mmCIF file of C-alpha atoms in Angstrom:
data_model
loop_
_atom_site.group_PDB
_atom_site.id
_atom_site.type_symbol
_atom_site.label_atom_id
_atom_site.label_comp_id
_atom_site.label_asym_id
_atom_site.label_seq_id
_atom_site.Cartn_x
_atom_site.Cartn_y
_atom_site.Cartn_z
ATOM 1 C CA UNK C 1 66.463 -88.997 95.226
ATOM 2 C CA UNK C 2 63.638 -87.074 93.626
ATOM 3 C CA UNK C 3 60.171 -88.372 94.688
ATOM 4 C CA UNK C 4 58.133 -89.643 91.713
ATOM 5 C CA UNK C 5 55.280 -91.377 93.356
ATOM 6 C CA UNK C 6 52.480 -89.824 95.481
ATOM 7 C CA UNK C 7 51.962 -91.335 98.962
ATOM 8 C CA UNK C 8 48.236 -91.155 98.417
ATOM 9 C CA UNK C 9 46.104 -91.626 95.321
ATOM 10 C CA UNK C 10 42.376 -91.488 94.726
ATOM 11 C CA UNK C 11 40.703 -93.945 92.178
ATOM 12 C CA UNK C 12 37.195 -94.454 91.004
ATOM 13 C CA UNK C 13 34.850 -95.811 93.655
ATOM 14 C CA UNK C 14 35.670 -93.050 96.071
ATOM 15 C CA UNK C 15 38.397 -94.845 97.742
ATOM 16 C CA UNK C 16 41.695 -93.416 98.797
ATOM 17 C CA UNK C 17 44.867 -95.499 98.531
ATOM 18 C CA UNK C 18 48.172 -95.328 100.562
ATOM 19 C CA UNK C 19 51.589 -96.380 99.426
ATOM 20 C CA UNK C 20 52.684 -99.341 101.496
ATOM 21 C CA UNK C 21 55.990 -98.249 103.054
ATOM 22 C CA UNK C 22 58.671 -97.796 100.426
ATOM 23 C CA UNK C 23 57.116 -100.403 98.104
ATOM 24 C CA UNK C 24 55.222 -99.913 94.847
ATOM 25 C CA UNK C 25 52.095 -101.338 96.414
ATOM 26 C CA UNK C 26 48.906 -99.259 97.013
ATOM 27 C CA UNK C 27 46.472 -100.451 99.599
ATOM 28 C CA UNK C 28 43.072 -98.999 100.049
ATOM 29 C CA UNK C 29 42.686 -97.039 103.209
ATOM 30 C CA UNK C 30 39.917 -99.386 104.188
ATOM 31 C CA UNK C 31 40.592 -103.210 103.640
ATOM 32 C CA UNK C 32 38.068 -106.008 104.062
ATOM 33 C CA UNK C 33 38.758 -108.623 106.601
ATOM 34 C CA UNK C 34 37.270 -112.082 106.436
ATOM 35 C CA UNK C 35 37.725 -113.032 110.019
ATOM 36 C CA UNK C 36 33.911 -112.949 110.777
ATOM 37 C CA UNK C 37 30.917 -113.301 108.577
ATOM 38 C CA UNK C 38 32.584 -115.264 105.681
ATOM 39 C CA UNK C 39 32.830 -118.747 107.176
ATOM 40 C CA UNK C 40 30.937 -121.976 106.541
ATOM 41 C CA UNK C 41 28.190 -121.092 109.171
ATOM 42 C CA UNK C 42 27.478 -117.880 107.329
ATOM 43 C CA UNK C 43 25.161 -117.256 104.454
ATOM 44 C CA UNK C 44 27.137 -117.295 101.236
ATOM 45 C CA UNK C 45 24.799 -114.942 99.341
ATOM 46 C CA UNK C 46 25.149 -112.315 102.163
ATOM 47 C CA UNK C 47 28.994 -112.755 102.078
ATOM 48 C CA UNK C 48 28.933 -112.419 98.384
ATOM 49 C CA UNK C 49 26.929 -109.310 98.389
ATOM 50 C CA UNK C 50 29.330 -107.670 100.902
ATOM 51 C CA UNK C 51 32.420 -108.566 98.973
ATOM 52 C CA UNK C 52 30.909 -107.375 95.714
ATOM 53 C CA UNK C 53 29.955 -104.058 97.387
ATOM 54 C CA UNK C 54 33.489 -103.657 98.812
ATOM 55 C CA UNK C 55 35.027 -104.172 95.330
ATOM 56 C CA UNK C 56 32.579 -101.734 93.617
ATOM 57 C CA UNK C 57 33.756 -99.112 96.217
ATOM 58 C CA UNK C 58 37.431 -99.493 95.765
ATOM 59 C CA UNK C 59 38.283 -102.061 98.372
ATOM 60 C CA UNK C 60 40.800 -104.229 96.446
ATOM 61 C CA UNK C 61 42.499 -105.831 99.521
ATOM 62 C CA UNK C 62 40.881 -108.822 101.081
ATOM 63 C CA UNK C 63 42.500 -110.223 104.297
ATOM 64 C CA UNK C 64 42.175 -113.837 105.262
ATOM 65 C CA UNK C 65 43.971 -116.550 107.293
ATOM 66 C CA UNK C 66 44.048 -120.296 107.216
ATOM 67 C CA UNK C 67 41.777 -120.658 110.322
ATOM 68 C CA UNK C 68 39.220 -117.914 109.620
ATOM 69 C CA UNK C 69 35.762 -119.302 109.670
ATOM 70 C CA UNK C 70 34.291 -121.028 111.584
ATOM 71 C CA UNK C 71 34.954 -123.827 110.845
ATOM 72 C CA UNK C 72 38.733 -123.373 110.072
ATOM 73 C CA UNK C 73 39.469 -122.895 106.527
ATOM 74 C CA UNK C 74 35.892 -122.205 105.520
ATOM 75 C CA UNK C 75 36.597 -118.313 104.907
ATOM 76 C CA UNK C 76 39.041 -119.270 102.406
ATOM 77 C CA UNK C 77 36.661 -121.781 100.849
ATOM 78 C CA UNK C 78 34.225 -118.857 100.539
ATOM 79 C CA UNK C 79 36.952 -116.852 98.835
ATOM 80 C CA UNK C 80 37.577 -119.679 96.392
ATOM 81 C CA UNK C 81 33.796 -119.713 95.533
ATOM 82 C CA UNK C 82 33.877 -116.140 95.008
ATOM 83 C CA UNK C 83 36.746 -116.332 92.740
ATOM 84 C CA UNK C 84 34.923 -118.774 90.568
ATOM 85 C CA UNK C 85 31.448 -116.964 90.737
ATOM 86 C CA UNK C 86 32.632 -113.267 90.427
ATOM 87 C CA UNK C 87 36.278 -112.300 90.827
ATOM 88 C CA UNK C 88 38.317 -114.535 88.475
ATOM 89 C CA UNK C 89 38.288 -111.905 85.626
ATOM 90 C CA UNK C 90 39.485 -109.310 88.224
ATOM 91 C CA UNK C 91 42.263 -111.440 89.847
ATOM 92 C CA UNK C 92 44.928 -108.946 88.812
ATOM 93 C CA UNK C 93 42.980 -105.992 90.336
ATOM 94 C CA UNK C 94 42.814 -107.816 93.878
ATOM 95 C CA UNK C 95 45.248 -107.836 96.594
ATOM 96 C CA UNK C 96 44.537 -111.063 98.574
ATOM 97 C CA UNK C 97 46.422 -111.984 101.731
ATOM 98 C CA UNK C 98 46.486 -115.099 104.037
ATOM 99 C CA UNK C 99 48.335 -116.074 107.148
ATOM 100 C CA UNK C 100 49.593 -119.113 109.162
ATOM 101 C CA UNK C 101 50.665 -119.235 112.729
ATOM 102 C CA UNK C 102 47.688 -120.138 114.869
ATOM 103 C CA UNK C 103 46.023 -123.528 115.567
ATOM 104 C CA UNK C 104 44.795 -125.058 112.242
ATOM 105 C CA UNK C 105 44.905 -128.851 112.386
ATOM 106 C CA UNK C 106 45.606 -131.525 115.013
ATOM 107 C CA UNK C 107 49.101 -132.876 115.694
ATOM 108 C CA UNK C 108 52.404 -131.268 116.238
ATOM 109 C CA UNK C 109 52.674 -129.773 112.777
ATOM 110 C CA UNK C 110 49.453 -127.658 112.451
ATOM 111 C CA UNK C 111 50.462 -124.623 114.679
ATOM 112 C CA UNK C 112 52.972 -121.941 115.429
ATOM 113 C CA UNK C 113 55.992 -121.183 112.947
ATOM 114 C CA UNK C 114 57.749 -124.263 111.644
ATOM 115 C CA UNK C 115 58.798 -124.587 108.066
ATOM 116 C CA UNK C 116 56.672 -127.561 107.585
ATOM 117 C CA UNK C 117 53.520 -125.847 108.971
ATOM 118 C CA UNK C 118 54.111 -122.516 107.041
ATOM 119 C CA UNK C 119 54.613 -124.102 103.708
ATOM 120 C CA UNK C 120 51.892 -126.918 104.031
ATOM 121 C CA UNK C 121 49.327 -124.321 105.356
ATOM 122 C CA UNK C 122 49.849 -122.022 102.359
ATOM 123 C CA UNK C 123 49.566 -125.013 100.009
ATOM 124 C CA UNK C 124 46.224 -125.889 101.626
ATOM 125 C CA UNK C 125 45.186 -122.182 101.463
ATOM 126 C CA UNK C 126 45.756 -121.845 97.862
ATOM 127 C CA UNK C 127 43.675 -124.883 97.082
ATOM 128 C CA UNK C 128 40.839 -123.628 99.141
ATOM 129 C CA UNK C 129 40.904 -120.171 97.596
ATOM 130 C CA UNK C 130 41.459 -121.565 94.033
ATOM 131 C CA UNK C 131 44.594 -119.367 93.542
ATOM 132 C CA UNK C 132 47.980 -119.971 92.115
ATOM 133 C CA UNK C 133 49.522 -117.498 94.497
ATOM 134 C CA UNK C 134 48.561 -114.949 97.179
ATOM 135 C CA UNK C 135 49.728 -111.488 97.088
ATOM 136 C CA UNK C 136 50.676 -111.425 100.672
ATOM 137 C CA UNK C 137 51.591 -114.116 103.117
ATOM 138 C CA UNK C 138 51.861 -113.563 106.868
ATOM 139 C CA UNK C 139 53.490 -115.055 109.708
ATOM 140 C CA UNK C 140 50.402 -114.705 111.926
ATOM 141 C CA UNK C 141 52.105 -114.701 115.242
ATOM 142 C CA UNK C 142 55.540 -114.823 117.029
ATOM 143 C CA UNK C 143 56.585 -118.420 117.956
ATOM 144 C CA UNK C 144 58.984 -118.340 120.966
ATOM 145 C CA UNK C 145 59.975 -121.835 120.378
ATOM 146 C CA UNK C 146 60.970 -122.064 116.636
ATOM 147 C CA UNK C 147 64.051 -120.430 115.622
ATOM 148 C CA UNK C 148 63.276 -117.136 113.904
ATOM 149 C CA UNK C 149 65.597 -118.184 111.031
ATOM 150 C CA UNK C 150 63.402 -121.146 110.315
ATOM 151 C CA UNK C 151 60.258 -119.342 110.057
ATOM 152 C CA UNK C 152 61.771 -116.489 108.074
ATOM 153 C CA UNK C 153 63.594 -118.764 105.642
ATOM 154 C CA UNK C 154 60.301 -120.571 104.979
ATOM 155 C CA UNK C 155 58.763 -117.133 104.075
ATOM 156 C CA UNK C 156 61.793 -116.327 101.772
ATOM 157 C CA UNK C 157 61.345 -119.696 99.953
ATOM 158 C CA UNK C 158 57.618 -119.215 99.601
ATOM 159 C CA UNK C 159 58.185 -116.042 97.644
ATOM 160 C CA UNK C 160 61.011 -117.543 95.703
ATOM 161 C CA UNK C 161 58.759 -120.448 94.700
ATOM 162 C CA UNK C 162 56.153 -117.936 93.418
ATOM 163 C CA UNK C 163 53.451 -118.854 96.060
ATOM 164 C CA UNK C 164 53.288 -115.369 97.457
ATOM 165 C CA UNK C 165 54.439 -111.948 96.108
ATOM 166 C CA UNK C 166 55.130 -110.365 99.352
ATOM 167 C CA UNK C 167 55.719 -111.154 103.025
ATOM 168 C CA UNK C 168 54.000 -109.702 105.970
ATOM 169 C CA UNK C 169 54.432 -110.212 109.846
ATOM 170 C CA UNK C 170 51.575 -110.020 112.505
ATOM 171 C CA UNK C 171 51.893 -109.512 116.236
ATOM 172 C CA UNK C 172 55.655 -110.020 116.591
ATOM 173 C CA UNK C 173 57.466 -108.063 119.362
ATOM 174 C CA UNK C 174 59.747 -105.263 118.301
ATOM 175 C CA UNK C 175 63.055 -107.033 118.688
ATOM 176 C CA UNK C 176 61.904 -110.037 116.701
ATOM 177 C CA UNK C 177 60.479 -107.489 114.039
ATOM 178 C CA UNK C 178 63.904 -105.820 113.852
ATOM 179 C CA UNK C 179 65.653 -109.283 113.258
ATOM 180 C CA UNK C 180 63.021 -110.192 110.582
ATOM 181 C CA UNK C 181 63.460 -106.936 108.743
ATOM 182 C CA UNK C 182 67.256 -107.491 108.521
ATOM 183 C CA UNK C 183 66.958 -111.078 107.564
ATOM 184 C CA UNK C 184 64.383 -110.631 104.919
ATOM 185 C CA UNK C 185 66.123 -107.591 103.485
ATOM 186 C CA UNK C 186 69.515 -109.531 103.204
ATOM 187 C CA UNK C 187 67.737 -112.202 101.113
ATOM 188 C CA UNK C 188 66.029 -109.740 98.782
ATOM 189 C CA UNK C 189 62.441 -110.369 100.098
ATOM 190 C CA UNK C 190 61.839 -107.138 102.045
ATOM 191 C CA UNK C 191 59.068 -107.070 104.484
ATOM 192 C CA UNK C 192 56.128 -105.406 103.183
ATOM 193 C CA UNK C 193 53.779 -104.682 106.042
ATOM 194 C CA UNK C 194 53.218 -105.349 109.693
ATOM 195 C CA UNK C 195 49.611 -106.217 111.066
ATOM 196 C CA UNK C 196 48.940 -105.131 114.586
ATOM 197 C CA UNK C 197 45.963 -104.273 116.881
ATOM 198 C CA UNK C 198 45.490 -100.609 117.017
ATOM 199 C CA UNK C 199 42.455 -98.791 118.196
ATOM 200 C CA UNK C 200 41.270 -96.074 120.436
ATOM 201 C CA UNK C 201 41.370 -98.562 123.496
ATOM 202 C CA UNK C 202 44.611 -100.315 122.557
ATOM 203 C CA UNK C 203 47.697 -98.342 121.301
ATOM 204 C CA UNK C 204 50.334 -100.911 121.933
ATOM 205 C CA UNK C 205 51.984 -100.690 118.620
ATOM 206 C CA UNK C 206 52.558 -96.971 119.064
ATOM 207 C CA UNK C 207 53.633 -97.427 122.732
ATOM 208 C CA UNK C 208 56.001 -100.221 122.000
ATOM 209 C CA UNK C 209 57.593 -98.336 119.133
ATOM 210 C CA UNK C 210 56.511 -100.598 116.393
ATOM 211 C CA UNK C 211 54.823 -98.062 114.289
ATOM 212 C CA UNK C 212 57.688 -95.650 114.454
ATOM 213 C CA UNK C 213 60.112 -98.397 113.453
ATOM 214 C CA UNK C 214 58.027 -99.497 110.506
ATOM 215 C CA UNK C 215 57.847 -95.917 109.345
ATOM 216 C CA UNK C 216 61.674 -95.648 109.713
ATOM 217 C CA UNK C 217 62.322 -98.895 107.752
ATOM 218 C CA UNK C 218 59.682 -98.107 104.973
ATOM 219 C CA UNK C 219 57.307 -100.877 106.243
ATOM 220 C CA UNK C 220 53.617 -100.513 106.067
ATOM 221 C CA UNK C 221 51.256 -100.856 109.047
ATOM 222 C CA UNK C 222 47.693 -102.167 108.830
ATOM 223 C CA UNK C 223 45.377 -102.237 111.848
ATOM 224 C CA UNK C 224 43.165 -105.116 112.763
ATOM 225 C CA UNK C 225 40.283 -104.954 115.430
ATOM 226 C CA UNK C 226 39.959 -101.241 114.844
ATOM 227 C CA UNK C 227 36.610 -101.244 116.746
ATOM 228 C CA UNK C 228 37.806 -103.508 119.596
ATOM 229 C CA UNK C 229 35.508 -106.327 118.753
ATOM 230 C CA UNK C 230 32.512 -103.933 118.667
ATOM 231 C CA UNK C 231 33.306 -101.954 121.882
ATOM 232 C CA UNK C 232 33.887 -98.840 119.873
ATOM 233 C CA UNK C 233 30.352 -98.866 118.434
ATOM 234 C CA UNK C 234 27.108 -97.920 120.040
ATOM 235 C CA UNK C 235 26.423 -101.546 120.667
ATOM 236 C CA UNK C 236 27.473 -101.628 124.404
ATOM 237 C CA UNK C 237 26.633 -98.064 125.421
ATOM 238 C CA UNK C 238 23.424 -99.112 127.111
ATOM 239 C CA UNK C 239 24.201 -102.516 128.288
ATOM 240 C CA UNK C 240 24.850 -105.948 126.757
ATOM 241 C CA UNK C 241 22.575 -106.881 123.895
ATOM 242 C CA UNK C 242 21.290 -110.476 123.402
ATOM 243 C CA UNK C 243 23.155 -112.360 120.609
ATOM 244 C CA UNK C 244 26.075 -109.972 120.946
ATOM 245 C CA UNK C 245 29.645 -111.352 121.034
ATOM 246 C CA UNK C 246 29.799 -110.280 124.755
ATOM 247 C CA UNK C 247 26.579 -111.937 125.672
ATOM 248 C CA UNK C 248 27.990 -115.208 124.188
ATOM 249 C CA UNK C 249 31.281 -114.813 125.964
ATOM 250 C CA UNK C 250 33.231 -115.201 122.695
ATOM 251 C CA UNK C 251 36.168 -112.798 122.135
ATOM 252 C CA UNK C 252 34.590 -110.382 124.628
ATOM 253 C CA UNK C 253 33.951 -111.266 128.319
ATOM 254 C CA UNK C 254 31.198 -109.670 130.168
ATOM 255 C CA UNK C 255 33.415 -108.607 133.048
ATOM 256 C CA UNK C 256 35.506 -106.566 130.593
ATOM 257 C CA UNK C 257 32.842 -103.945 130.391
ATOM 258 C CA UNK C 258 33.743 -102.279 133.587
ATOM 259 C CA UNK C 259 32.243 -98.900 134.722
ATOM 260 C CA UNK C 260 35.534 -97.176 133.833
ATOM 261 C CA UNK C 261 35.417 -98.532 130.383
ATOM 262 C CA UNK C 262 31.769 -97.800 129.854
ATOM 263 C CA UNK C 263 32.310 -94.207 131.084
ATOM 264 C CA UNK C 264 35.266 -93.927 128.485
ATOM 265 C CA UNK C 265 33.004 -95.243 125.755
ATOM 266 C CA UNK C 266 30.407 -92.794 126.582
ATOM 267 C CA UNK C 267 32.843 -89.987 126.584
ATOM 268 C CA UNK C 268 34.180 -90.939 123.166
ATOM 269 C CA UNK C 269 30.636 -91.247 121.854
ATOM 270 C CA UNK C 270 29.979 -87.668 122.899
ATOM 271 C CA UNK C 271 33.101 -86.552 120.998
ATOM 272 C CA UNK C 272 31.900 -88.445 117.919
ATOM 273 C CA UNK C 273 28.510 -86.839 118.015
ATOM 274 C CA UNK C 274 30.071 -83.287 118.284
ATOM 275 C CA UNK C 275 31.771 -84.273 114.980
ATOM 276 C CA UNK C 276 28.497 -85.485 113.485
ATOM 277 C CA UNK C 277 29.914 -89.004 113.356
ATOM 278 C CA UNK C 278 29.066 -92.287 114.944
ATOM 279 C CA UNK C 279 31.570 -93.718 117.473
ATOM 280 C CA UNK C 280 32.524 -96.347 115.007
ATOM 281 C CA UNK C 281 33.178 -93.766 112.174
ATOM 282 C CA UNK C 282 35.358 -91.731 114.584
ATOM 283 C CA UNK C 283 37.259 -94.657 115.796
ATOM 284 C CA UNK C 284 38.135 -95.691 112.156
ATOM 285 C CA UNK C 285 39.113 -92.167 111.180
ATOM 286 C CA UNK C 286 41.420 -91.752 114.279
ATOM 287 C CA UNK C 287 43.356 -94.879 113.202
ATOM 288 C CA UNK C 288 43.542 -93.577 109.502
ATOM 289 C CA UNK C 289 44.922 -90.237 110.712
ATOM 290 C CA UNK C 290 47.701 -91.829 112.703
ATOM 291 C CA UNK C 291 51.256 -91.345 111.483
ATOM 292 C CA UNK C 292 52.598 -94.491 109.675
ATOM 293 C CA UNK C 293 49.290 -96.308 109.207
ATOM 294 C CA UNK C 294 48.630 -97.672 105.750
ATOM 295 C CA UNK C 295 45.285 -99.170 105.840
ATOM 296 C CA UNK C 296 42.595 -100.385 108.465
ATOM 297 C CA UNK C 297 40.961 -103.874 108.398
ATOM 298 C CA UNK C 298 37.205 -103.719 108.856
ATOM 299 C CA UNK C 299 34.687 -106.630 109.051
ATOM 300 C CA UNK C 300 31.078 -106.301 107.854
ATOM 301 C CA UNK C 301 28.040 -108.280 108.462
ATOM 302 C CA UNK C 302 26.022 -106.190 105.773
ATOM 303 C CA UNK C 303 26.644 -103.761 102.946
ATOM 304 C CA UNK C 304 24.984 -101.061 105.144
ATOM 305 C CA UNK C 305 27.582 -101.600 107.859
ATOM 306 C CA UNK C 306 30.410 -101.404 105.355
ATOM 307 C CA UNK C 307 28.925 -98.276 103.866
ATOM 308 C CA UNK C 308 29.048 -96.599 107.212
ATOM 309 C CA UNK C 309 32.482 -97.678 107.726
ATOM 310 C CA UNK C 310 33.698 -96.268 104.386
ATOM 311 C CA UNK C 311 32.766 -92.779 105.623
ATOM 312 C CA UNK C 312 35.849 -92.775 107.768
ATOM 313 C CA UNK C 313 37.991 -92.148 104.709
ATOM 314 C CA UNK C 314 36.589 -88.717 104.342
ATOM 315 C CA UNK C 315 36.370 -87.738 108.016
ATOM 316 C CA UNK C 316 37.742 -84.414 109.282
ATOM 317 C CA UNK C 317 41.327 -84.640 110.799
ATOM 318 C CA UNK C 318 41.918 -84.397 114.449
ATOM 319 C CA UNK C 319 44.726 -84.979 116.870
ATOM 320 C CA UNK C 320 44.974 -87.174 120.032
ATOM 321 C CA UNK C 321 44.071 -84.067 122.050
ATOM 322 C CA UNK C 322 40.505 -84.366 120.505
ATOM 323 C CA UNK C 323 39.932 -87.729 122.104
#
């Protein structure tokens, strides 16, 4: 069949967009994640400034989950407030995603992948975000105890009910992903995208064959934790700063910064400097140059940080031999 659509387009704002698998959806190379810095404990005006800056520079994809915060649900509440304050007129220019699968509320029905949890969670998310639908809804993690058919049929029914336009899967093993791909396709709700952790320190989706499988099947791939919770920045090159995630022992443990890891980080930093880039810029650029990657999810605590991250879309290409 003749190819009518480009895989990559450039729009105003300096952003480059990639086609998501074989779908008609274009995602910005850099997407904004709401995991940190958009919760109820964070300054709303700062979150608002970051989001407005992102949109003004071509980031149309905002990635959330039901339990992003803290506290749980508050990142989606921030998104709802942003919709009312700024983004309601631009709803059709945004691609908003959310997820369910991790711990959200007490009791037996607020976790994992049951039909009851998936549907109830999305209903709650829509209320918090002041939306009629999300563009993309994910199963946030693989549930070894719930039948795959139950989780997947819930996702199919969510699309059929108009509560989501597309379906995504995050952190499922390859065999379960293969089952999901066939199940969803047979019910005319093809899988749009897979979200996995991919960075210079963790290449599991490549090693496990997930990215190659997604490319073969026309499924997009989006990378989360591209900077390995801050390890792939200059933050820990000279020790553990006070008030850092590692100093608080949250998400990063102090004993994870081994002499071997620190040596590798300093080596990568040297390569980045030889390219006239920061370590973070190079780490993001490396992901974007990997075959099969559609977009990379970045967090941001300031517009200045986001501005630096956006430099990665124009970085010089390089191969794995360079790192």
